[in-house]
């Protein structure tokens, strides 16, 4: 997602801003830009694609001596990744960079256009700089004009603004999107994440929502709700890798904890008050479509299986899910009334890409659910819904899976509305549950501690069975995959009702069964299946909102009134369990043996 940086000081500003932007590359972006004021002169450079393109554009430019600079990596939300849409956005004599979404930008834009302002980009951000200059034109001081601007913004933002009217000052505000300010002697830095300033500054203050102010060399004024605020900086880590992990032991752990916030990005502009909207889809995409085929590999395949339950149940459309490597060679029957959906975190998985090409040759319309824009699968597909999970570094996929499932759930409701298969009350229930998902994904400290303590009992045995029913069956498959990937212990996911058709023969005290027992879906059925295993002395770890006294171990999740909320919280539990077991076994969690993040071979 977008990254934001700023600098005030004597050093070469271009170099500092470009270096800082490179440190934020991991967040994902598709264009970048910088703006500098030194010697009272404004300069700016923007480029689509990688930061090296921006470096080339700015290669002849130097900015020594005292001055200010801001920079940005943009991950397109409103408007395509073009130079015009890249930040910084320019007014007549001011620049702004922004991370987040201004929800009332259309209203602001209209108001400004009515006053004769010309917009050059499609972004929500450009309104900020024009609004600032309009406020300034009323004759107030620049900081008052900035404050009045921020007061009009609704939504999430981290904003840095510079203007020729105050060429030694950076104005800043934060609400809902991350930003810190760091200091080193007289120099001041701003950034979305501390990786961008580690090595340059020794301490930082992490801004809180609703805070704003202005900074000059050696002076920072911070306010909250019109009141000046003192702030205390914290020491920054000295090691860059540690900083990228935001203090977590592994990227996978960081990514598990990030799931709550990335889910907001996945839903942004899509889950509206009483409907689901996908700007990226053509209204006629589903015309003539009578069935869906989903094709994917590994974790993405598990997301697809979950989606199929939702699509058939709520959108009443037949939906088949296939493992891409199997699909390619089975001579599948493909009819043009089938929508072909691929799911891929990387967008580069060779089997999925080839399956997509086959479907296209057979004349099928295609849609991909993908995390990487401009990847091969996105480019090959007719339509793409980006999952917006941000770069995933841990080889074992976590947040990519969560966001894939969310997109499939949203797509189900989108389609249910089109096909008129759900009444208004049911749609409202689904949308409400979606809005609660980020909360269900917050990792409670006590939950993590409990899983950590329990994990020591699960380092041996002759195997793990993860069992569940309905959508909790693909979650069981995914839980087992996570565990085997990073612990190298044997684990299988199984439909709970199938255990008695064979695998129950394995049951004894050394067979560990992780039972997914949601209250909102077939609780009594799965309870009976678990009791069958208990009767054969299998060791049971039950995950449920309700205590289950017969289990050997029990992890309590929060009570929720929707199965998807239970799904996401149980997903957290299975991810953390795999993580803690793997750490205890001394494995490399982020780079498990034999695995690659992007599987570009067959
Ligand atoms: C497991 C995992 C893999 C991938 C699979 C497909 O944690 O990440 O199973 O899901 O290799 O990759 P993508 O989603 O990139 O197509």
XYZ file of C-alpha atoms and ligand atoms in Angstrom:
618
model
C 0.000 0.000 0.000
C 1.068 3.644 -0.287
C 4.173 4.917 1.501
C 4.857 8.454 2.591
C 8.101 10.225 3.571
C 9.270 13.749 4.415
C 12.504 15.496 5.357
C 13.554 18.900 6.705
C 17.255 19.701 6.907
C 20.544 20.549 5.266
C 21.360 17.202 3.675
C 20.825 16.262 0.006
C 17.055 15.975 0.087
C 16.548 14.018 -3.107
C 18.837 11.224 -1.915
C 17.195 11.035 1.501
C 13.686 10.865 0.087
C 14.571 8.310 -2.600
C 16.396 6.099 -0.083
C 13.451 6.279 2.284
C 11.006 5.392 -0.503
C 13.099 2.349 -1.367
C 12.736 1.165 2.211
C 8.957 1.354 1.795
C 8.918 -0.638 -1.453
C 7.854 -3.757 0.448
C 4.446 -2.118 1.007
C 3.731 -2.424 -2.729
C 3.285 0.473 -5.188
C 2.850 1.243 -8.840
C 4.147 4.823 -9.142
C 6.258 7.212 -7.093
C 7.108 10.873 -6.797
C 9.015 13.527 -4.861
C 8.724 17.298 -4.339
C 11.469 19.516 -2.955
C 11.627 23.150 -1.898
C 15.174 24.450 -1.553
C 16.354 28.015 -2.055
C 12.655 28.924 -2.184
C 12.251 26.969 -5.452
C 9.777 24.148 -6.006
C 10.767 21.046 -7.968
C 8.945 17.802 -8.478
C 9.442 14.479 -10.272
C 7.049 11.580 -10.780
C 7.300 8.217 -12.515
C 5.172 5.156 -13.094
C 6.628 1.801 -12.043
C 9.733 1.233 -9.980
C 11.683 3.843 -8.003
C 14.600 3.473 -10.391
C 12.381 5.168 -13.033
C 11.938 8.083 -10.651
C 15.679 8.144 -9.962
C 16.347 8.400 -13.683
C 13.896 11.274 -14.046
C 15.474 13.198 -11.190
C 19.058 12.284 -12.106
C 20.181 15.809 -13.035
C 18.654 17.416 -9.965
C 20.503 18.378 -6.757
C 19.060 19.871 -3.602
C 21.863 20.774 -1.230
C 21.480 23.404 1.494
C 18.546 23.831 3.827
C 15.123 22.932 2.558
C 12.176 20.551 2.749
C 11.072 17.534 0.736
C 8.251 15.006 0.562
C 7.902 11.737 -1.303
C 5.364 9.023 -1.958
C 4.910 5.557 -3.365
C 1.378 5.142 -4.676
C -0.643 1.978 -4.793
C -3.554 2.900 -7.043
C -7.019 3.032 -5.512
C -8.773 5.997 -7.190
C -7.595 6.187 -10.770
C -5.051 4.207 -12.736
C -1.317 4.124 -11.964
C -0.324 7.017 -14.246
C 2.079 9.916 -13.767
C -0.804 12.348 -13.428
C -2.307 10.267 -10.645
C 1.044 9.810 -8.871
C 1.748 11.948 -5.807
C 2.832 14.643 -4.912
C -0.222 16.517 -6.184
C 0.317 20.094 -7.098
C -1.861 23.138 -6.530
C -0.683 26.538 -7.760
C 2.259 26.701 -5.328
C 1.853 23.781 -2.877
C 2.280 19.997 -2.924
C 0.611 17.227 -0.994
C 1.296 13.529 -0.457
C -1.382 11.351 1.105
C -1.811 7.793 2.235
C -5.369 6.507 2.855
C -8.723 7.302 1.280
C -10.656 10.563 1.485
C -14.237 9.335 1.540
C -15.877 12.706 0.817
C -13.498 13.579 -2.028
C -16.269 13.714 -4.611
C -18.135 16.344 -2.617
C -14.905 18.366 -2.138
C -13.950 18.014 -5.758
C -17.343 19.242 -6.950
C -17.204 22.196 -4.583
C -13.746 23.164 -5.876
C -14.633 22.641 -9.537
C -17.648 24.922 -9.003
C -15.173 27.557 -7.824
C -13.220 27.226 -11.060
C -10.419 24.891 -9.907
C -9.097 22.554 -12.600
C -8.215 19.008 -11.553
C -5.582 17.081 -13.464
C -5.792 13.705 -11.713
C -8.540 11.227 -10.858
C -7.353 10.889 -7.272
C -9.093 11.690 -4.020
C -5.844 13.375 -2.863
C -5.746 16.280 -5.266
C -8.723 17.947 -3.496
C -6.526 18.402 -0.395
C -3.997 20.705 -2.009
C -6.629 22.801 -3.809
C -8.700 23.091 -0.657
C -5.602 24.252 1.238
C -4.884 26.985 -1.322
C -8.539 28.072 -1.287
C -8.418 28.363 2.502
C -5.159 30.294 2.283
C -6.777 32.725 -0.152
C -9.123 33.843 2.647
C -6.075 35.585 4.172
C -5.322 33.258 7.098
C -1.872 31.956 8.118
C -0.736 28.758 6.315
C -1.187 26.616 9.457
C -4.767 27.891 9.917
C -5.452 27.096 6.253
C -4.026 23.602 6.764
C -6.128 23.043 9.886
C -9.287 24.156 8.070
C -8.409 21.729 5.263
C -7.901 18.776 7.583
C -11.175 19.554 9.352
C -13.011 18.977 6.086
C -11.496 15.547 5.393
C -13.491 12.394 6.070
C -11.865 8.983 5.908
C -8.375 7.724 6.514
C -5.268 9.785 5.906
C -1.652 10.492 6.618
C -0.906 13.789 4.911
C 2.235 15.872 4.341
C 1.863 19.252 2.690
C 4.472 21.804 1.629
C 3.949 25.248 0.153
C 6.090 28.024 -1.262
C 4.310 30.396 1.114
C 6.093 28.677 4.041
C 9.198 27.208 2.360
C 10.760 25.927 5.605
C 7.716 24.060 6.933
C 6.073 20.661 6.502
C 2.423 20.496 7.594
C 1.300 17.060 8.710
C -1.852 15.243 9.859
C -2.735 11.663 10.671
C -6.011 9.826 10.985
C -6.324 6.100 10.414
C -3.186 5.677 8.271
C 0.222 5.194 9.869
C 2.793 7.993 10.208
C 5.736 8.745 12.456
C 8.032 11.683 12.846
C 11.656 11.178 13.694
C 14.439 13.555 14.705
C 18.177 13.594 14.530
C 19.879 16.764 15.815
C 18.112 19.515 13.889
C 16.760 17.332 11.096
C 13.154 16.146 10.997
C 11.883 13.075 9.127
C 8.391 11.733 8.417
C 7.527 8.220 7.263
C 4.758 5.624 7.091
C 6.963 3.077 8.763
C 10.179 3.209 10.750
C 12.146 1.174 8.187
C 12.356 4.376 6.136
C 14.220 6.280 8.865
C 16.220 3.598 10.668
C 19.888 4.429 10.254
C 19.124 8.136 9.749
C 17.345 9.012 12.987
C 17.676 7.508 16.446
C 14.237 8.194 17.838
C 10.704 8.652 16.610
C 7.223 9.578 17.670
C 4.404 7.438 16.232
C 1.520 9.840 15.591
C -1.912 9.001 16.904
C -5.217 9.416 15.079
C -6.476 12.995 15.076
C -3.004 14.527 15.520
C -1.670 17.234 13.236
C 0.822 20.079 13.293
C 3.794 21.593 11.531
C 7.524 21.076 11.610
C 10.548 23.235 10.825
C 14.234 22.618 11.410
C 14.613 21.985 15.109
C 10.979 22.639 15.952
C 7.848 20.511 15.833
C 4.419 21.707 16.963
C 1.904 18.943 17.550
C -1.829 19.365 18.207
C -4.779 17.171 18.986
C -8.311 18.588 18.948
C -6.988 22.179 18.804
C -4.823 21.651 21.884
C -1.004 21.725 21.744
C 0.410 18.357 22.705
C 3.741 17.345 24.193
C 5.159 14.177 22.762
C 7.809 11.732 23.821
C 9.910 9.985 21.204
C 10.897 6.330 21.419
C 14.271 4.903 20.416
C 14.248 3.448 16.908
C 15.656 -0.016 16.221
C 19.179 0.050 14.841
C 18.729 -3.021 12.674
C 16.790 -2.490 9.422
C 15.514 -6.064 9.109
C 14.124 -5.855 12.602
C 12.425 -2.609 11.659
C 10.817 -4.144 8.577
C 9.349 -6.760 10.856
C 7.930 -4.002 13.070
C 9.325 -5.797 16.128
C 7.766 -9.184 15.288
C 10.009 -12.243 15.290
C 9.108 -13.259 11.747
C 7.420 -11.683 8.723
C 4.768 -14.380 8.960
C 3.924 -13.269 12.481
C 3.768 -9.628 11.383
C 1.530 -10.599 8.483
C -0.809 -12.545 10.778
C -1.169 -9.433 12.942
C -1.660 -7.211 9.865
C -4.737 -9.110 8.718
C -7.126 -6.918 10.626
C -5.922 -3.703 8.990
C -5.419 -5.038 5.456
C -8.988 -6.274 5.520
C -10.092 -2.638 5.704
C -8.144 -1.998 2.510
C -9.704 -5.017 0.819
C -13.201 -3.748 1.598
C -12.549 -0.074 0.932
C -14.863 1.389 -1.693
C -16.358 -2.070 -2.206
C -18.471 -2.697 0.881
C -20.845 0.242 0.701
C -23.786 1.079 2.924
C -26.260 -1.368 1.421
C -24.474 -2.885 -1.510
C -21.229 -4.349 -2.822
C -19.497 -2.516 -5.630
C -16.528 -3.547 -7.759
C -15.430 -0.585 -9.865
C -13.089 -2.882 -11.739
C -15.864 -5.132 -13.072
C -17.924 -4.446 -16.136
C -21.649 -4.393 -15.363
C -22.199 -6.979 -18.125
C -19.558 -9.435 -16.850
C -22.156 -11.891 -15.558
C -24.527 -11.620 -18.519
C -25.086 -15.097 -19.918
C -23.037 -16.732 -17.136
C -24.633 -19.863 -15.680
C -21.721 -21.426 -13.817
C -18.382 -20.600 -12.259
C -15.145 -22.558 -12.382
C -12.435 -21.577 -9.923
C -8.873 -22.667 -10.578
C -5.904 -22.174 -8.223
C -3.100 -23.894 -6.296
C -2.301 -24.473 -2.622
C -3.624 -21.893 -0.228
C -5.371 -20.025 -3.038
C -7.168 -23.265 -3.903
C -8.405 -23.457 -0.301
C -9.732 -19.918 -0.589
C -11.480 -21.027 -3.785
C -13.110 -23.984 -2.021
C -14.412 -21.634 0.664
C -15.754 -19.301 -2.019
C -17.582 -22.148 -3.759
C -19.628 -22.883 -0.615
C -20.581 -19.207 -0.404
C -21.325 -18.746 -4.097
C -23.560 -21.804 -4.363
C -25.377 -21.135 -1.098
C -26.029 -17.428 -1.469
C -25.657 -16.522 -5.154
C -27.234 -19.844 -6.239
C -24.760 -20.407 -9.033
C -23.096 -23.774 -9.681
C -19.427 -23.465 -8.769
C -16.627 -25.986 -9.237
C -13.129 -25.606 -7.862
C -10.120 -27.244 -9.477
C -6.447 -27.573 -8.648
C -4.744 -25.882 -11.601
C -2.136 -28.601 -12.185
C -4.912 -31.213 -12.411
C -7.202 -29.104 -14.523
C -4.558 -28.573 -17.209
C -4.291 -32.202 -18.225
C -7.771 -33.606 -17.643
C -9.255 -32.378 -20.914
C -11.927 -30.442 -19.063
C -15.275 -29.651 -20.620
C -15.435 -25.900 -20.937
C -18.526 -24.033 -22.046
C -18.687 -20.280 -22.728
C -21.491 -19.788 -20.190
C -18.905 -20.477 -17.438
C -16.952 -17.676 -15.798
C -13.367 -18.797 -15.201
C -11.969 -17.423 -11.948
C -8.317 -17.812 -11.033
C -7.007 -17.045 -7.561
C -3.352 -16.284 -6.966
C -1.355 -14.375 -4.400
C 1.669 -13.861 -6.655
C -0.091 -13.738 -10.007
C 2.826 -15.756 -11.414
C 1.985 -19.372 -10.575
C 2.746 -21.300 -13.749
C -0.038 -23.885 -13.431
C -2.699 -21.281 -12.734
C -1.476 -19.094 -15.582
C -1.536 -21.983 -18.054
C -5.005 -23.063 -16.890
C -6.182 -19.506 -17.516
C -4.742 -19.518 -21.032
C -6.566 -22.807 -21.722
C -9.858 -21.367 -20.539
C -9.360 -18.285 -22.681
C -8.630 -20.408 -25.734
C -11.938 -22.174 -25.071
C -13.686 -18.770 -25.207
C -14.459 -18.362 -21.497
C -14.602 -14.963 -19.806
C -11.976 -14.714 -17.097
C -11.617 -12.968 -13.771
C -8.675 -13.180 -11.414
C -8.514 -12.529 -7.684
C -4.909 -11.547 -7.192
C -2.610 -9.642 -4.847
C -0.101 -8.350 -7.391
C -1.160 -5.820 -9.965
C 0.467 -6.109 -13.389
C 1.442 -9.710 -12.661
C 1.213 -12.220 -15.520
C -2.150 -13.590 -14.380
C -3.635 -10.099 -13.988
C -2.406 -9.124 -17.433
C -3.788 -12.304 -18.979
C -7.239 -12.029 -17.353
C -10.200 -10.089 -18.735
C -10.929 -8.712 -15.277
C -9.003 -8.524 -12.016
C -10.029 -7.886 -8.440
C -6.959 -7.016 -6.409
C -6.927 -8.326 -2.867
C -4.858 -5.353 -1.570
C -3.080 -7.399 1.093
C 0.242 -5.606 0.528
C 3.430 -7.550 -0.115
C 3.511 -10.893 1.668
C 7.050 -11.868 2.629
C 6.509 -14.994 4.694
C 6.511 -17.967 2.323
C 3.547 -19.463 4.176
C 0.615 -17.411 3.010
C -1.591 -15.800 5.662
C -2.985 -12.359 4.848
C -3.216 -13.240 1.159
C -5.544 -16.125 2.052
C -7.674 -13.966 4.357
C -8.150 -11.293 1.709
C -8.858 -13.839 -1.046
C -11.656 -15.270 1.078
C -12.984 -11.779 1.748
C -13.048 -10.948 -1.972
C -14.907 -14.198 -2.700
C -17.428 -13.402 0.018
C -17.918 -9.898 -1.406
C -18.213 -11.309 -4.921
C -20.881 -13.717 -3.685
C -22.985 -10.879 -2.325
C -22.337 -8.776 -5.443
C -23.654 -11.663 -7.537
C -26.513 -12.464 -5.156
C -27.704 -8.879 -5.610
C -27.451 -9.136 -9.376
C -29.261 -12.475 -9.465
C -31.728 -11.452 -6.795
C -31.096 -14.544 -4.714
C -30.910 -12.898 -1.276
C -33.464 -10.600 0.343
C -32.501 -7.193 1.701
C -32.361 -8.391 5.298
C -29.929 -11.169 4.449
C -27.752 -8.783 2.411
C -27.649 -6.385 5.373
C -26.620 -9.263 7.649
C -23.750 -10.178 5.316
C -22.564 -6.573 4.929
C -22.666 -6.067 8.682
C -20.651 -9.205 9.266
C -18.089 -8.008 6.690
C -17.729 -4.718 8.531
C -17.041 -6.649 11.737
C -14.332 -8.782 10.151
C -11.368 -6.459 10.903
C -12.355 -6.679 14.564
C -12.577 -10.474 14.469
C -9.034 -10.475 13.062
C -7.435 -8.545 15.892
C -5.043 -10.906 17.673
C -5.807 -10.719 21.389
C -2.672 -10.948 23.552
C -4.258 -13.595 25.782
C -5.224 -15.729 22.801
C -1.677 -15.680 21.446
C -0.266 -16.488 24.886
C -2.626 -19.418 25.303
C -1.694 -20.863 21.917
C 1.981 -20.358 22.733
C 1.605 -22.318 25.985
C -0.408 -25.116 24.356
C 1.971 -25.423 21.417
C 4.582 -27.268 23.510
C 2.250 -30.285 23.739
C 2.071 -30.626 19.961
C 5.632 -31.130 18.831
C 5.514 -34.868 18.233
C 2.861 -37.540 17.637
C 2.198 -39.467 14.451
C 0.108 -36.854 12.769
C -2.422 -34.080 12.888
C -5.943 -34.064 11.533
C -7.640 -30.715 11.139
C -11.362 -31.333 10.837
C -14.292 -29.122 9.973
C -17.556 -29.023 8.063
C -18.850 -26.755 5.315
C -16.608 -23.666 4.947
C -14.635 -24.923 7.940
C -13.510 -27.898 5.864
C -11.383 -25.739 3.487
C -10.196 -23.898 6.584
C -9.154 -27.275 8.021
C -7.234 -27.977 4.798
C -5.552 -24.590 5.070
C -4.744 -25.065 8.782
C -3.096 -28.400 7.996
C -1.151 -26.921 5.078
C 0.175 -24.095 7.273
C 1.312 -26.546 9.901
C 3.087 -28.885 7.498
C 4.754 -26.067 5.575
C 6.544 -24.569 8.548
C 6.707 -27.350 11.165
C 7.434 -30.265 8.769
C 5.012 -32.377 10.833
C 2.503 -34.482 8.969
C -0.942 -32.876 8.923
C -4.122 -33.440 6.946
C -7.320 -31.514 6.600
C -10.454 -33.625 6.516
C -14.213 -33.144 6.369
C -15.269 -34.051 9.919
C -18.022 -36.398 8.699
C -15.538 -38.375 6.573
C -13.273 -39.464 9.438
C -15.332 -42.570 10.117
C -14.915 -43.681 6.504
C -11.268 -44.550 6.977
C -8.950 -42.173 8.843
C -10.526 -42.982 12.222
C -8.485 -46.211 12.037
C -5.468 -44.040 12.930
C -7.064 -42.722 16.115
C -5.058 -43.144 19.314
C -3.602 -40.803 21.939
C -0.782 -39.788 19.581
C -3.177 -38.658 16.837
C -3.751 -34.947 17.326
C -7.089 -33.681 16.069
C -7.666 -29.963 15.728
C -11.448 -29.627 15.692
C -12.980 -26.475 14.212
C -16.264 -26.161 16.099
C -18.154 -22.988 15.133
C -21.417 -22.251 16.958
C -23.060 -20.834 13.833
C -22.595 -23.803 11.560
C -23.438 -27.474 12.148
C -22.149 -27.425 15.744
C -24.041 -30.541 16.839
C -22.904 -32.489 13.788
C -19.239 -31.759 14.307
C -19.590 -32.369 18.032
C -20.774 -35.926 17.283
C -17.809 -36.446 14.928
C -15.417 -35.248 17.621
C -17.054 -37.532 20.202
C -16.478 -40.483 17.853
C -12.764 -39.638 17.907
C -12.710 -39.118 21.675
C -14.222 -42.580 22.097
C -11.105 -43.914 20.285
C -8.766 -41.966 22.566
C -7.594 -39.435 19.942
C -6.141 -36.260 21.465
C -8.476 -33.363 20.722
C -7.693 -29.671 20.577
C -11.085 -27.976 20.166
C -11.384 -24.432 18.802
C -14.796 -22.990 19.581
C -16.604 -20.084 21.243
C -18.165 -22.576 23.716
C -16.266 -24.650 26.236
C -16.064 -28.254 25.199
C -15.304 -30.191 28.355
C -14.525 -33.498 26.661
C -11.616 -32.078 24.660
C -8.042 -32.515 25.923
C -7.281 -28.903 25.088
C -9.519 -26.032 24.234
C -8.952 -22.644 22.609
C -11.788 -20.215 23.068
C -12.661 -17.780 20.314
C -15.093 -14.872 20.700
C -18.829 -15.469 20.346
C -20.033 -14.082 17.019
C -23.371 -14.148 15.262
C -22.028 -15.017 11.819
C -20.062 -18.086 10.687
C -17.609 -15.986 8.641
C -16.533 -14.141 11.781
C -15.884 -17.483 13.453
C -14.076 -18.585 10.296
C -11.651 -15.659 10.372
C -10.922 -15.950 14.079
C -10.331 -19.699 13.805
C -8.041 -18.996 10.866
C -5.958 -16.784 13.194
C -5.763 -19.598 15.737
C -4.563 -22.157 13.202
C -1.973 -19.731 11.804
C -0.592 -18.861 15.249
C -0.564 -22.506 16.290
C 1.545 -23.416 13.232
C 3.814 -20.436 13.921
C 4.440 -21.302 17.571
C 4.999 -24.999 16.873
C 7.465 -24.110 14.137
C 9.351 -21.659 16.376
C 9.589 -24.251 19.163
C 10.985 -26.745 16.663
C 13.656 -24.223 15.699
C 12.595 -23.913 12.047
C 12.975 -20.943 9.744
C 9.367 -19.758 9.778
C 9.711 -17.285 6.903
C 11.717 -19.471 4.581
C 10.693 -23.076 5.146
C 12.797 -25.719 3.454
C 11.985 -26.648 -0.155
C 9.374 -23.928 -0.645
C 9.321 -20.831 -2.857
C 7.067 -17.818 -2.653
C 6.317 -17.679 -6.324
C 6.033 -21.021 -8.111
C 6.766 -20.208 -11.733
C 7.522 -23.743 -12.810
C 5.109 -26.529 -13.541
C 1.040 -21.815 1.000
C 1.201 -21.086 -0.240
C 1.069 -21.822 -1.514
C 0.467 -20.934 -2.593
C 0.504 -21.628 -3.950
C -0.153 -20.779 -5.014
O 1.231 -21.028 2.118
O 1.466 -19.907 -0.231
O 0.322 -22.986 -1.364
O -0.846 -20.618 -2.242
O 1.831 -21.885 -4.310
O 0.479 -19.554 -5.122
P -0.261 -18.276 -5.656
O -1.363 -17.958 -4.718
O 0.796 -17.228 -5.695
O -0.773 -18.621 -7.019
